[in-house]
Amino acid sequence: RLAGGLWTIHLYKTRKVSKVEKHWQEKFEELCESLQIRQKVRFLQSKMVEMPVVIGWLKPVVLVPASAFLQIPAKELETILIHELLHIKRHDYLVNLLQSLIEILFFFHPCVWWISAQTRTEREFAVDEFVSQLFETERFIYAKALANLEESRTTTPILAMAADGGNLMKRI
């Protein structure tokens, strides 16, 4: 399962990706700076992913579906990008990988799977809370962005940090 997830993530990162428009790249760099993310984060659009997702830890990449630039209003997409960047700032991808290794070691124990699912859900809630604090006066924008994601939601490999952690309606 882990090897298959890693292979799928590799495909997401290397296949059918392209640079985003200059305007979005500049906005993304501003967001990185405002969140004090010092490491280089690539920002690409993808025809393979259907939801925004963070891939990688040492060389993180934020992938956004190419269609999102047309379907989601700019301010909503900005809140989703902040959400994904916060996963990078918090090193959630590394934590998620370690969590997956623990699942491999204790694959036979149902409590490990339950705790793991709870941890992933709480990690999403924590990032959501931080984003809603940043947009305190405009929380509706973030809630609407999550609702738009719920409409276009599909399964994403578990090793990818995506804005799909659990039921988005609970997060809203």
PDB file of C-alpha atoms in Angstrom:
ATOM      1  CA  ARG A   1       0.000   0.000   0.000  1.00  0.00           C
ATOM      2  CA  LEU A   2       2.796   2.424   0.909  1.00  0.00           C
ATOM      3  CA  ALA A   3       4.797   1.641  -2.228  1.00  0.00           C
ATOM      4  CA  GLY A   4       1.711   2.058  -4.408  1.00  0.00           C
ATOM      5  CA  GLY A   5       0.910   5.384  -2.740  1.00  0.00           C
ATOM      6  CA  LEU A   6       4.460   6.623  -3.230  1.00  0.00           C
ATOM      7  CA  TRP A   7       4.386   5.599  -6.901  1.00  0.00           C
ATOM      8  CA  THR A   8       1.070   7.380  -7.452  1.00  0.00           C
ATOM      9  CA  ILE A   9       2.427  10.506  -5.787  1.00  0.00           C
ATOM     10  CA  HIS A  10       5.500  10.339  -8.019  1.00  0.00           C
ATOM     11  CA  LEU A  11       3.211  10.197 -11.062  1.00  0.00           C
ATOM     12  CA  TYR A  12       1.217  13.171  -9.781  1.00  0.00           C
ATOM     13  CA  LYS A  13       4.404  15.159  -9.330  1.00  0.00           C
ATOM     14  CA  THR A  14       5.926  14.350 -12.724  1.00  0.00           C
ATOM     15  CA  ARG A  15       3.097  13.721 -15.203  1.00  0.00           C
ATOM     16  CA  LYS A  16       0.751  16.223 -16.821  1.00  0.00           C
ATOM     17  CA  VAL A  17       1.997  19.174 -14.763  1.00  0.00           C
ATOM     18  CA  SER A  18       2.759  22.679 -15.969  1.00  0.00           C
ATOM     19  CA  LYS A  19       3.658  26.057 -14.559  1.00  0.00           C
ATOM     20  CA  VAL A  20       0.896  28.334 -13.355  1.00  0.00           C
ATOM     21  CA  GLU A  21       0.325  31.782 -14.781  1.00  0.00           C
ATOM     22  CA  LYS A  22       2.777  34.458 -13.679  1.00  0.00           C
ATOM     23  CA  HIS A  23       0.086  36.261 -11.671  1.00  0.00           C
ATOM     24  CA  TRP A  24      -0.615  33.131  -9.608  1.00  0.00           C
ATOM     25  CA  GLN A  25       3.084  32.364  -9.157  1.00  0.00           C
ATOM     26  CA  GLU A  26       3.644  35.859  -7.757  1.00  0.00           C
ATOM     27  CA  LYS A  27       0.635  35.511  -5.439  1.00  0.00           C
ATOM     28  CA  PHE A  28       1.924  32.119  -4.287  1.00  0.00           C
ATOM     29  CA  GLU A  29       5.346  33.584  -3.493  1.00  0.00           C
ATOM     30  CA  GLU A  30       3.671  36.380  -1.512  1.00  0.00           C
ATOM     31  CA  LEU A  31       1.737  33.792   0.492  1.00  0.00           C
ATOM     32  CA  CYS A  32       4.929  31.825   1.200  1.00  0.00           C
ATOM     33  CA  GLU A  33       6.603  35.007   2.393  1.00  0.00           C
ATOM     34  CA  SER A  34       3.664  36.054   4.574  1.00  0.00           C
ATOM     35  CA  LEU A  35       3.610  32.592   6.202  1.00  0.00           C
ATOM     36  CA  GLN A  36       7.406  32.759   6.639  1.00  0.00           C
ATOM     37  CA  ILE A  37       8.064  29.595   4.656  1.00  0.00           C
ATOM     38  CA  ARG A  38      11.722  29.802   3.810  1.00  0.00           C
ATOM     39  CA  GLN A  39      12.192  26.617   1.846  1.00  0.00           C
ATOM     40  CA  LYS A  40      11.623  26.585  -1.909  1.00  0.00           C
ATOM     41  CA  VAL A  41       8.110  25.385  -2.708  1.00  0.00           C
ATOM     42  CA  ARG A  42       7.135  24.708  -6.295  1.00  0.00           C
ATOM     43  CA  PHE A  43       3.631  25.613  -7.432  1.00  0.00           C
ATOM     44  CA  LEU A  44       2.259  23.728 -10.426  1.00  0.00           C
ATOM     45  CA  GLN A  45      -1.043  23.015 -12.059  1.00  0.00           C
ATOM     46  CA  SER A  46      -1.912  19.428 -12.825  1.00  0.00           C
ATOM     47  CA  LYS A  47      -4.313  17.595 -15.066  1.00  0.00           C
ATOM     48  CA  MET A  48      -4.064  14.467 -12.882  1.00  0.00           C
ATOM     49  CA  VAL A  49      -5.176  15.752  -9.473  1.00  0.00           C
ATOM     50  CA  GLU A  50      -8.725  16.826  -8.799  1.00  0.00           C
ATOM     51  CA  MET A  51      -8.030  18.617  -5.521  1.00  0.00           C
ATOM     52  CA  PRO A  52      -5.183  20.845  -4.293  1.00  0.00           C
ATOM     53  CA  VAL A  53      -2.482  18.700  -2.754  1.00  0.00           C
ATOM     54  CA  VAL A  54       0.991  19.028  -1.205  1.00  0.00           C
ATOM     55  CA  ILE A  55       3.556  16.467  -2.270  1.00  0.00           C
ATOM     56  CA  GLY A  56       6.993  16.119  -0.771  1.00  0.00           C
ATOM     57  CA  TRP A  57       8.898  17.215   2.270  1.00  0.00           C
ATOM     58  CA  LEU A  58      12.419  18.147   1.239  1.00  0.00           C
ATOM     59  CA  LYS A  59      11.301  19.581  -2.109  1.00  0.00           C
ATOM     60  CA  PRO A  60       7.601  20.244  -1.601  1.00  0.00           C
ATOM     61  CA  VAL A  61       5.270  20.836  -4.498  1.00  0.00           C
ATOM     62  CA  VAL A  62       1.776  22.274  -4.306  1.00  0.00           C
ATOM     63  CA  LEU A  63      -0.352  20.865  -7.106  1.00  0.00           C
ATOM     64  CA  VAL A  64      -3.631  22.490  -8.018  1.00  0.00           C
ATOM     65  CA  PRO A  65      -6.009  21.062 -10.600  1.00  0.00           C
ATOM     66  CA  ALA A  66      -5.794  23.054 -13.821  1.00  0.00           C
ATOM     67  CA  SER A  67      -9.581  23.415 -13.741  1.00  0.00           C
ATOM     68  CA  ALA A  68      -9.491  25.051 -10.285  1.00  0.00           C
ATOM     69  CA  PHE A  69      -8.205  28.299 -11.741  1.00  0.00           C
ATOM     70  CA  LEU A  70     -11.449  28.563 -13.716  1.00  0.00           C
ATOM     71  CA  GLN A  71     -13.900  26.992 -11.267  1.00  0.00           C
ATOM     72  CA  ILE A  72     -12.899  28.542  -7.954  1.00  0.00           C
ATOM     73  CA  PRO A  73     -12.904  32.315  -7.355  1.00  0.00           C
ATOM     74  CA  ALA A  74      -9.447  33.807  -6.755  1.00  0.00           C
ATOM     75  CA  LYS A  75      -9.991  34.668  -3.078  1.00  0.00           C
ATOM     76  CA  GLU A  76     -11.268  31.142  -2.337  1.00  0.00           C
ATOM     77  CA  LEU A  77      -8.334  29.573  -4.151  1.00  0.00           C
ATOM     78  CA  GLU A  78      -6.023  31.781  -2.105  1.00  0.00           C
ATOM     79  CA  THR A  79      -7.461  30.354   1.137  1.00  0.00           C
ATOM     80  CA  ILE A  80      -6.925  26.818  -0.167  1.00  0.00           C
ATOM     81  CA  LEU A  81      -3.323  27.650  -1.081  1.00  0.00           C
ATOM     82  CA  ILE A  82      -2.765  28.980   2.428  1.00  0.00           C
ATOM     83  CA  HIS A  83      -4.197  25.739   3.782  1.00  0.00           C
ATOM     84  CA  GLU A  84      -1.749  23.700   1.712  1.00  0.00           C
ATOM     85  CA  LEU A  85       1.192  25.940   2.632  1.00  0.00           C
ATOM     86  CA  LEU A  86       0.375  25.534   6.299  1.00  0.00           C
ATOM     87  CA  HIS A  87       0.810  21.776   5.891  1.00  0.00           C
ATOM     88  CA  ILE A  88       4.328  22.522   4.655  1.00  0.00           C
ATOM     89  CA  LYS A  89       5.031  24.967   7.479  1.00  0.00           C
ATOM     90  CA  ARG A  90       3.872  22.401  10.052  1.00  0.00           C
ATOM     91  CA  HIS A  91       5.887  19.568   8.395  1.00  0.00           C
ATOM     92  CA  ASP A  92       2.709  17.515   8.100  1.00  0.00           C
ATOM     93  CA  TYR A  93       4.025  15.532   5.156  1.00  0.00           C
ATOM     94  CA  LEU A  94       6.895  14.162   7.253  1.00  0.00           C
ATOM     95  CA  VAL A  95       4.506  13.373  10.101  1.00  0.00           C
ATOM     96  CA  ASN A  96       2.179  11.660   7.628  1.00  0.00           C
ATOM     97  CA  LEU A  97       5.033   9.538   6.254  1.00  0.00           C
ATOM     98  CA  LEU A  98       6.097   8.509   9.771  1.00  0.00           C
ATOM     99  CA  GLN A  99       2.485   7.701  10.542  1.00  0.00           C
ATOM    100  CA  SER A 100       2.340   5.477   7.450  1.00  0.00           C
ATOM    101  CA  LEU A 101       5.477   3.641   8.604  1.00  0.00           C
ATOM    102  CA  ILE A 102       3.849   3.004  11.982  1.00  0.00           C
ATOM    103  CA  GLU A 103       0.804   1.645  10.160  1.00  0.00           C
ATOM    104  CA  ILE A 104       3.103  -0.774   8.330  1.00  0.00           C
ATOM    105  CA  LEU A 105       4.711  -1.968  11.557  1.00  0.00           C
ATOM    106  CA  PHE A 106       1.403  -2.394  13.386  1.00  0.00           C
ATOM    107  CA  PHE A 107      -0.851  -3.204  10.425  1.00  0.00           C
ATOM    108  CA  PHE A 108      -2.571  -5.931  12.436  1.00  0.00           C
ATOM    109  CA  HIS A 109      -3.797  -3.668  15.228  1.00  0.00           C
ATOM    110  CA  PRO A 110      -7.154  -1.920  14.672  1.00  0.00           C
ATOM    111  CA  CYS A 111      -6.391   0.747  17.290  1.00  0.00           C
ATOM    112  CA  VAL A 112      -3.422   1.929  15.235  1.00  0.00           C
ATOM    113  CA  TRP A 113      -5.690   2.438  12.212  1.00  0.00           C
ATOM    114  CA  TRP A 114      -8.285   4.252  14.307  1.00  0.00           C
ATOM    115  CA  ILE A 115      -5.690   6.520  15.968  1.00  0.00           C
ATOM    116  CA  SER A 116      -4.124   7.183  12.579  1.00  0.00           C
ATOM    117  CA  ALA A 117      -7.465   8.229  11.080  1.00  0.00           C
ATOM    118  CA  GLN A 118      -8.167  10.477  14.070  1.00  0.00           C
ATOM    119  CA  THR A 119      -4.723  12.050  13.785  1.00  0.00           C
ATOM    120  CA  ARG A 120      -5.235  12.853  10.103  1.00  0.00           C
ATOM    121  CA  THR A 121      -8.641  14.372  10.840  1.00  0.00           C
ATOM    122  CA  GLU A 122      -7.294  16.482  13.710  1.00  0.00           C
ATOM    123  CA  ARG A 123      -4.370  17.625  11.564  1.00  0.00           C
ATOM    124  CA  GLU A 124      -6.847  18.952   8.985  1.00  0.00           C
ATOM    125  CA  PHE A 125      -8.937  20.605  11.706  1.00  0.00           C
ATOM    126  CA  ALA A 126      -5.832  22.302  13.127  1.00  0.00           C
ATOM    127  CA  VAL A 127      -4.882  23.742   9.741  1.00  0.00           C
ATOM    128  CA  ASP A 128      -8.491  24.770   9.096  1.00  0.00           C
ATOM    129  CA  GLU A 129      -8.567  26.604  12.422  1.00  0.00           C
ATOM    130  CA  PHE A 130      -5.396  28.497  11.586  1.00  0.00           C
ATOM    131  CA  VAL A 131      -6.755  29.498   8.163  1.00  0.00           C
ATOM    132  CA  SER A 132     -10.039  30.648   9.687  1.00  0.00           C
ATOM    133  CA  GLN A 133      -8.084  32.778  12.181  1.00  0.00           C
ATOM    134  CA  LEU A 134      -6.170  34.399   9.323  1.00  0.00           C
ATOM    135  CA  PHE A 135      -9.449  35.194   7.579  1.00  0.00           C
ATOM    136  CA  GLU A 136     -11.402  35.905  10.753  1.00  0.00           C
ATOM    137  CA  THR A 137     -13.628  38.547   9.165  1.00  0.00           C
ATOM    138  CA  GLU A 138     -14.028  36.516   5.980  1.00  0.00           C
ATOM    139  CA  ARG A 139     -14.495  32.959   7.258  1.00  0.00           C
ATOM    140  CA  PHE A 140     -17.336  32.539   4.804  1.00  0.00           C
ATOM    141  CA  ILE A 141     -14.828  32.613   1.937  1.00  0.00           C
ATOM    142  CA  TYR A 142     -12.902  29.664   3.354  1.00  0.00           C
ATOM    143  CA  ALA A 143     -16.100  27.754   4.132  1.00  0.00           C
ATOM    144  CA  LYS A 144     -17.299  28.321   0.581  1.00  0.00           C
ATOM    145  CA  ALA A 145     -13.935  27.143  -0.780  1.00  0.00           C
ATOM    146  CA  LEU A 146     -14.259  23.936   1.266  1.00  0.00           C
ATOM    147  CA  ALA A 147     -17.803  23.458  -0.002  1.00  0.00           C
ATOM    148  CA  ASN A 148     -16.590  23.855  -3.589  1.00  0.00           C
ATOM    149  CA  LEU A 149     -13.920  21.233  -2.919  1.00  0.00           C
ATOM    150  CA  GLU A 150     -16.546  18.875  -1.499  1.00  0.00           C
ATOM    151  CA  GLU A 151     -18.427  19.072  -4.784  1.00  0.00           C
ATOM    152  CA  SER A 152     -15.416  18.056  -6.859  1.00  0.00           C
ATOM    153  CA  ARG A 153     -13.969  15.588  -4.356  1.00  0.00           C
ATOM    154  CA  THR A 154     -12.458  12.211  -5.266  1.00  0.00           C
ATOM    155  CA  THR A 155     -10.048   9.837  -3.589  1.00  0.00           C
ATOM    156  CA  THR A 156      -6.488  11.094  -3.166  1.00  0.00           C
ATOM    157  CA  PRO A 157      -3.606   8.828  -2.084  1.00  0.00           C
ATOM    158  CA  ILE A 158      -3.254   8.838   1.679  1.00  0.00           C
ATOM    159  CA  LEU A 159       0.383   9.981   1.586  1.00  0.00           C
ATOM    160  CA  ALA A 160      -0.535  13.223  -0.135  1.00  0.00           C
ATOM    161  CA  MET A 161      -1.543  16.072   2.131  1.00  0.00           C
ATOM    162  CA  ALA A 162      -4.712  17.234   0.473  1.00  0.00           C
ATOM    163  CA  ALA A 163      -7.537  19.511   1.462  1.00  0.00           C
ATOM    164  CA  ASP A 164      -9.797  16.502   1.733  1.00  0.00           C
ATOM    165  CA  GLY A 165      -9.084  15.254   5.260  1.00  0.00           C
ATOM    166  CA  GLY A 166     -12.258  13.491   6.256  1.00  0.00           C
ATOM    167  CA  ASN A 167     -15.680  14.960   5.768  1.00  0.00           C
ATOM    168  CA  LEU A 168     -15.309  18.504   4.512  1.00  0.00           C
ATOM    169  CA  MET A 169     -18.794  19.359   5.682  1.00  0.00           C
ATOM    170  CA  LYS A 170     -17.645  18.792   9.294  1.00  0.00           C
ATOM    171  CA  ARG A 171     -14.680  21.035   8.613  1.00  0.00           C
ATOM    172  CA  ILE A 172     -16.953  23.764   7.262  1.00  0.00           C
TER     173      ILE A 172
END
